[in-house]
Amino acid sequence: MMEWASGLVVSAGLAGVFLLMVAENLFPPIPSEVIMPLAGFAAARGQLSLGSVIAAGIGGSLLGNAFWYEVARAFGAERMRRLADRYGRYVGLTRETLLRAEVALRRNGAAAVCLARMMPGIRTGISVPAGLIHLPRPVFYGFTALGTGIWTGGLAWAGYALEDRFYLIEDWAGPVGIGLMVLVFSVIALRILRARRAG
């Protein structure tokens, strides 16, 4: 996967960075912890511009997150509450949990969206509740761009600065991304098993 991503970044350039970041936010096949340092490394070798790499990363993240936000916004919080009432016990998601999350997000929406962009595992996930509660679009998109800019910019700069020592990023980025995915799926599976035993 790493070799494929690296090849795409080099051969497709900024379009490759953009598309990989869109994909990362739609159905994370490759984490941004891999994509952006690879792009920064390519910039250090003179194949791309660092500023353009960061802009492509931000643009791709915005588009990927816009999809989930707009779908959730169209779906609406009330429909989600009804689904939670009907099926929530299977995944540990109750109406009360949703309401608490909504209250917290309404209170801290801008900060939550911004900080979530820098946290593995919930970077894309925050877009769904933000859309469900109809967080204002300027707030969502503005703070998504800010948080994503800090995150992707930092990762691209790390790849740029390390250059020939790029393997230092590769050594930890892949296992961390895979480990987080395994952890999330394990928690979901455990909750489903407990709900079935209780039911």
mmCIF file of C-alpha atoms in Angstrom:
data_model
loop_
_atom_site.group_PDB
_atom_site.id
_atom_site.type_symbol
_atom_site.label_atom_id
_atom_site.label_comp_id
_atom_site.label_asym_id
_atom_site.label_seq_id
_atom_site.Cartn_x
_atom_site.Cartn_y
_atom_site.Cartn_z
ATOM 1 C CA MET A 1 0.000 0.000 0.000
ATOM 2 C CA MET A 2 2.830 2.389 0.875
ATOM 3 C CA GLU A 3 4.597 1.707 -2.431
ATOM 4 C CA TRP A 4 1.348 2.249 -4.357
ATOM 5 C CA ALA A 5 0.697 5.568 -2.580
ATOM 6 C CA SER A 6 4.269 6.704 -3.147
ATOM 7 C CA GLY A 7 4.026 5.846 -6.836
ATOM 8 C CA LEU A 8 0.728 7.714 -7.168
ATOM 9 C CA VAL A 9 2.118 10.811 -5.459
ATOM 10 C CA VAL A 10 5.143 10.903 -7.760
ATOM 11 C CA SER A 11 3.344 9.996 -11.011
ATOM 12 C CA ALA A 12 0.112 11.952 -10.492
ATOM 13 C CA GLY A 13 1.669 14.843 -8.566
ATOM 14 C CA LEU A 14 -0.665 17.267 -6.854
ATOM 15 C CA ALA A 15 -3.736 15.554 -8.322
ATOM 16 C CA GLY A 16 -2.550 12.332 -6.675
ATOM 17 C CA VAL A 17 -2.152 14.052 -3.298
ATOM 18 C CA PHE A 18 -5.606 15.610 -3.656
ATOM 19 C CA LEU A 19 -7.308 12.325 -4.629
ATOM 20 C CA LEU A 20 -5.567 10.320 -1.909
ATOM 21 C CA MET A 21 -6.690 12.841 0.710
ATOM 22 C CA VAL A 22 -10.273 12.745 -0.625
ATOM 23 C CA ALA A 23 -10.168 8.941 -0.380
ATOM 24 C CA GLU A 24 -8.630 9.059 3.106
ATOM 25 C CA ASN A 25 -11.627 11.042 4.325
ATOM 26 C CA LEU A 26 -14.262 8.956 2.530
ATOM 27 C CA PHE A 27 -13.116 5.420 3.358
ATOM 28 C CA PRO A 28 -9.649 5.567 4.922
ATOM 29 C CA PRO A 29 -7.543 3.137 2.846
ATOM 30 C CA ILE A 30 -4.329 5.019 3.596
ATOM 31 C CA PRO A 31 -3.972 7.429 6.522
ATOM 32 C CA SER A 32 -2.860 11.015 6.019
ATOM 33 C CA GLU A 33 0.091 10.131 8.260
ATOM 34 C CA VAL A 34 1.439 8.295 5.206
ATOM 35 C CA ILE A 35 0.136 10.423 2.321
ATOM 36 C CA MET A 36 1.317 13.852 3.427
ATOM 37 C CA PRO A 37 4.864 12.910 4.507
ATOM 38 C CA LEU A 38 5.263 11.098 1.168
ATOM 39 C CA ALA A 39 4.181 14.274 -0.605
ATOM 40 C CA GLY A 40 6.542 16.352 1.568
ATOM 41 C CA PHE A 41 9.359 13.983 0.684
ATOM 42 C CA ALA A 42 8.576 14.432 -3.026
ATOM 43 C CA ALA A 43 8.685 18.211 -2.484
ATOM 44 C CA ALA A 44 12.080 17.932 -0.779
ATOM 45 C CA ARG A 45 13.370 16.113 -3.867
ATOM 46 C CA GLY A 46 12.143 18.949 -6.077
ATOM 47 C CA GLN A 47 9.317 16.952 -7.662
ATOM 48 C CA LEU A 48 6.552 19.099 -6.133
ATOM 49 C CA SER A 49 6.182 22.437 -4.347
ATOM 50 C CA LEU A 50 5.693 22.174 -0.563
ATOM 51 C CA GLY A 51 3.054 24.921 -0.516
ATOM 52 C CA SER A 52 1.120 23.272 -3.337
ATOM 53 C CA VAL A 53 1.326 19.896 -1.583
ATOM 54 C CA ILE A 54 -0.191 21.383 1.573
ATOM 55 C CA ALA A 55 -2.913 23.161 -0.438
ATOM 56 C CA ALA A 56 -3.776 19.909 -2.272
ATOM 57 C CA GLY A 57 -3.932 18.060 1.055
ATOM 58 C CA ILE A 58 -6.263 20.653 2.568
ATOM 59 C CA GLY A 59 -8.461 20.688 -0.544
ATOM 60 C CA GLY A 60 -8.762 16.898 -0.633
ATOM 61 C CA SER A 61 -9.604 16.733 3.072
ATOM 62 C CA LEU A 62 -12.239 19.438 2.716
ATOM 63 C CA LEU A 63 -13.933 17.622 -0.157
ATOM 64 C CA GLY A 64 -13.921 14.265 1.642
ATOM 65 C CA ASN A 65 -15.289 15.765 4.846
ATOM 66 C CA ALA A 66 -17.855 17.828 2.925
ATOM 67 C CA PHE A 67 -19.381 14.594 1.630
ATOM 68 C CA TRP A 68 -20.042 13.204 5.130
ATOM 69 C CA TYR A 69 -21.150 16.568 6.525
ATOM 70 C CA GLU A 70 -23.638 17.263 3.735
ATOM 71 C CA VAL A 71 -25.027 13.690 3.756
ATOM 72 C CA ALA A 72 -25.511 13.839 7.539
ATOM 73 C CA ARG A 73 -27.018 17.333 7.297
ATOM 74 C CA ALA A 74 -29.566 16.106 4.731
ATOM 75 C CA PHE A 75 -30.305 13.036 6.879
ATOM 76 C CA GLY A 76 -30.929 15.075 10.030
ATOM 77 C CA ALA A 77 -30.640 14.517 13.760
ATOM 78 C CA GLU A 78 -34.230 13.375 14.270
ATOM 79 C CA ARG A 79 -33.904 10.483 11.821
ATOM 80 C CA MET A 80 -30.646 9.501 13.499
ATOM 81 C CA ARG A 81 -32.345 9.484 16.903
ATOM 82 C CA ARG A 82 -35.059 7.186 15.552
ATOM 83 C CA LEU A 83 -32.392 4.825 14.185
ATOM 84 C CA ALA A 84 -30.637 4.884 17.564
ATOM 85 C CA ASP A 85 -33.914 3.988 19.284
ATOM 86 C CA ARG A 86 -34.375 1.042 16.950
ATOM 87 C CA TYR A 87 -30.844 -0.292 16.389
ATOM 88 C CA GLY A 88 -28.574 1.628 18.757
ATOM 89 C CA ARG A 89 -28.307 -1.124 21.348
ATOM 90 C CA TYR A 90 -26.401 -3.266 18.829
ATOM 91 C CA VAL A 91 -23.576 -0.726 18.584
ATOM 92 C CA GLY A 92 -23.880 0.958 21.976
ATOM 93 C CA LEU A 93 -25.411 4.166 20.564
ATOM 94 C CA THR A 94 -28.520 5.348 22.400
ATOM 95 C CA ARG A 95 -30.699 8.416 21.945
ATOM 96 C CA GLU A 96 -29.280 9.797 25.199
ATOM 97 C CA THR A 97 -25.716 9.378 23.925
ATOM 98 C CA LEU A 98 -26.619 11.225 20.738
ATOM 99 C CA LEU A 99 -28.289 14.044 22.664
ATOM 100 C CA ARG A 100 -25.249 14.470 24.935
ATOM 101 C CA ALA A 101 -22.968 14.545 21.891
ATOM 102 C CA GLU A 102 -25.215 17.115 20.220
ATOM 103 C CA VAL A 103 -25.163 19.377 23.285
ATOM 104 C CA ALA A 104 -21.366 19.138 23.535
ATOM 105 C CA LEU A 105 -20.920 19.801 19.831
ATOM 106 C CA ARG A 106 -23.290 22.778 19.859
ATOM 107 C CA ARG A 107 -21.366 24.214 22.811
ATOM 108 C CA ASN A 108 -17.866 23.549 21.466
ATOM 109 C CA GLY A 109 -18.506 23.111 17.740
ATOM 110 C CA ALA A 110 -15.696 25.237 16.320
ATOM 111 C CA ALA A 111 -13.021 23.944 18.699
ATOM 112 C CA ALA A 112 -14.219 20.334 18.411
ATOM 113 C CA VAL A 113 -14.126 20.374 14.618
ATOM 114 C CA CYS A 114 -10.706 22.025 14.557
ATOM 115 C CA LEU A 115 -9.099 19.719 17.139
ATOM 116 C CA ALA A 116 -10.694 16.581 15.678
ATOM 117 C CA ARG A 117 -8.813 17.162 12.423
ATOM 118 C CA MET A 118 -5.586 16.450 14.288
ATOM 119 C CA MET A 119 -6.795 13.320 16.077
ATOM 120 C CA PRO A 120 -6.429 9.931 14.363
ATOM 121 C CA GLY A 121 -9.626 7.928 14.318
ATOM 122 C CA ILE A 122 -12.088 10.818 14.565
ATOM 123 C CA ARG A 123 -10.810 13.190 11.899
ATOM 124 C CA THR A 124 -13.587 12.226 9.493
ATOM 125 C CA GLY A 125 -16.040 11.004 12.140
ATOM 126 C CA ILE A 126 -16.655 14.505 13.510
ATOM 127 C CA SER A 127 -18.197 15.546 10.179
ATOM 128 C CA VAL A 128 -21.255 13.340 10.718
ATOM 129 C CA PRO A 129 -22.484 14.784 14.042
ATOM 130 C CA ALA A 130 -21.582 18.285 12.816
ATOM 131 C CA GLY A 131 -23.887 17.727 9.838
ATOM 132 C CA LEU A 132 -26.625 16.110 11.915
ATOM 133 C CA ILE A 133 -26.950 19.139 14.192
ATOM 134 C CA HIS A 134 -26.662 21.556 11.253
ATOM 135 C CA LEU A 135 -23.496 23.184 12.558
ATOM 136 C CA PRO A 136 -23.326 26.372 10.440
ATOM 137 C CA ARG A 137 -21.446 25.782 7.204
ATOM 138 C CA PRO A 138 -19.013 28.697 7.669
ATOM 139 C CA VAL A 139 -18.055 27.304 11.092
ATOM 140 C CA PHE A 140 -17.699 23.734 9.826
ATOM 141 C CA TYR A 141 -15.737 24.502 6.690
ATOM 142 C CA GLY A 142 -13.647 27.273 8.222
ATOM 143 C CA PHE A 143 -12.500 25.248 11.207
ATOM 144 C CA THR A 144 -12.122 22.087 9.139
ATOM 145 C CA ALA A 145 -9.737 24.013 6.886
ATOM 146 C CA LEU A 146 -7.845 25.411 9.897
ATOM 147 C CA GLY A 147 -7.403 22.086 11.689
ATOM 148 C CA THR A 148 -6.628 20.242 8.474
ATOM 149 C CA GLY A 149 -4.099 22.905 7.508
ATOM 150 C CA ILE A 150 -2.228 22.477 10.775
ATOM 151 C CA TRP A 151 -2.289 18.661 10.544
ATOM 152 C CA THR A 152 -1.483 18.178 6.870
ATOM 153 C CA GLY A 153 0.994 21.047 6.889
ATOM 154 C CA GLY A 154 2.859 19.518 9.819
ATOM 155 C CA LEU A 155 2.979 16.085 8.209
ATOM 156 C CA ALA A 156 4.117 17.454 4.842
ATOM 157 C CA TRP A 157 6.772 19.570 6.524
ATOM 158 C CA ALA A 158 8.006 16.504 8.467
ATOM 159 C CA GLY A 159 8.421 14.568 5.214
ATOM 160 C CA TYR A 160 10.131 17.572 3.648
ATOM 161 C CA ALA A 161 12.503 18.090 6.588
ATOM 162 C CA LEU A 162 13.421 14.428 7.052
ATOM 163 C CA GLU A 163 13.934 13.829 3.310
ATOM 164 C CA ASP A 164 16.495 10.992 3.172
ATOM 165 C CA ARG A 165 15.424 9.819 6.638
ATOM 166 C CA PHE A 166 11.851 9.452 5.423
ATOM 167 C CA TYR A 167 11.826 5.827 6.563
ATOM 168 C CA LEU A 168 11.528 7.148 10.151
ATOM 169 C CA ILE A 169 7.973 8.290 9.331
ATOM 170 C CA GLU A 170 7.196 5.170 7.317
ATOM 171 C CA ASP A 171 8.262 2.944 10.226
ATOM 172 C CA TRP A 172 5.646 4.324 12.633
ATOM 173 C CA ALA A 173 2.897 5.752 10.404
ATOM 174 C CA GLY A 174 1.738 2.469 8.853
ATOM 175 C CA PRO A 175 1.547 0.426 12.071
ATOM 176 C CA VAL A 176 -0.178 3.274 13.955
ATOM 177 C CA GLY A 177 -2.871 3.620 11.275
ATOM 178 C CA ILE A 178 -3.452 -0.136 11.116
ATOM 179 C CA GLY A 179 -3.466 -0.423 14.910
ATOM 180 C CA LEU A 180 -6.097 2.303 15.254
ATOM 181 C CA MET A 181 -8.336 0.644 12.673
ATOM 182 C CA VAL A 182 -8.033 -2.727 14.433
ATOM 183 C CA LEU A 183 -8.839 -1.088 17.779
ATOM 184 C CA VAL A 184 -11.961 0.682 16.454
ATOM 185 C CA PHE A 185 -13.308 -2.453 14.767
ATOM 186 C CA SER A 186 -12.584 -4.519 17.895
ATOM 187 C CA VAL A 187 -14.555 -2.116 20.100
ATOM 188 C CA ILE A 188 -17.501 -2.153 17.676
ATOM 189 C CA ALA A 189 -17.451 -5.959 17.488
ATOM 190 C CA LEU A 190 -17.333 -6.223 21.290
ATOM 191 C CA ARG A 191 -20.328 -3.897 21.664
ATOM 192 C CA ILE A 192 -22.332 -5.878 19.118
ATOM 193 C CA LEU A 193 -21.569 -9.139 20.957
ATOM 194 C CA ARG A 194 -22.575 -7.650 24.324
ATOM 195 C CA ALA A 195 -25.806 -6.225 22.905
ATOM 196 C CA ARG A 196 -26.748 -9.611 21.411
ATOM 197 C CA ARG A 197 -26.044 -11.420 24.679
ATOM 198 C CA ALA A 198 -28.083 -8.848 26.637
ATOM 199 C CA GLY A 199 -30.952 -9.035 24.103
#
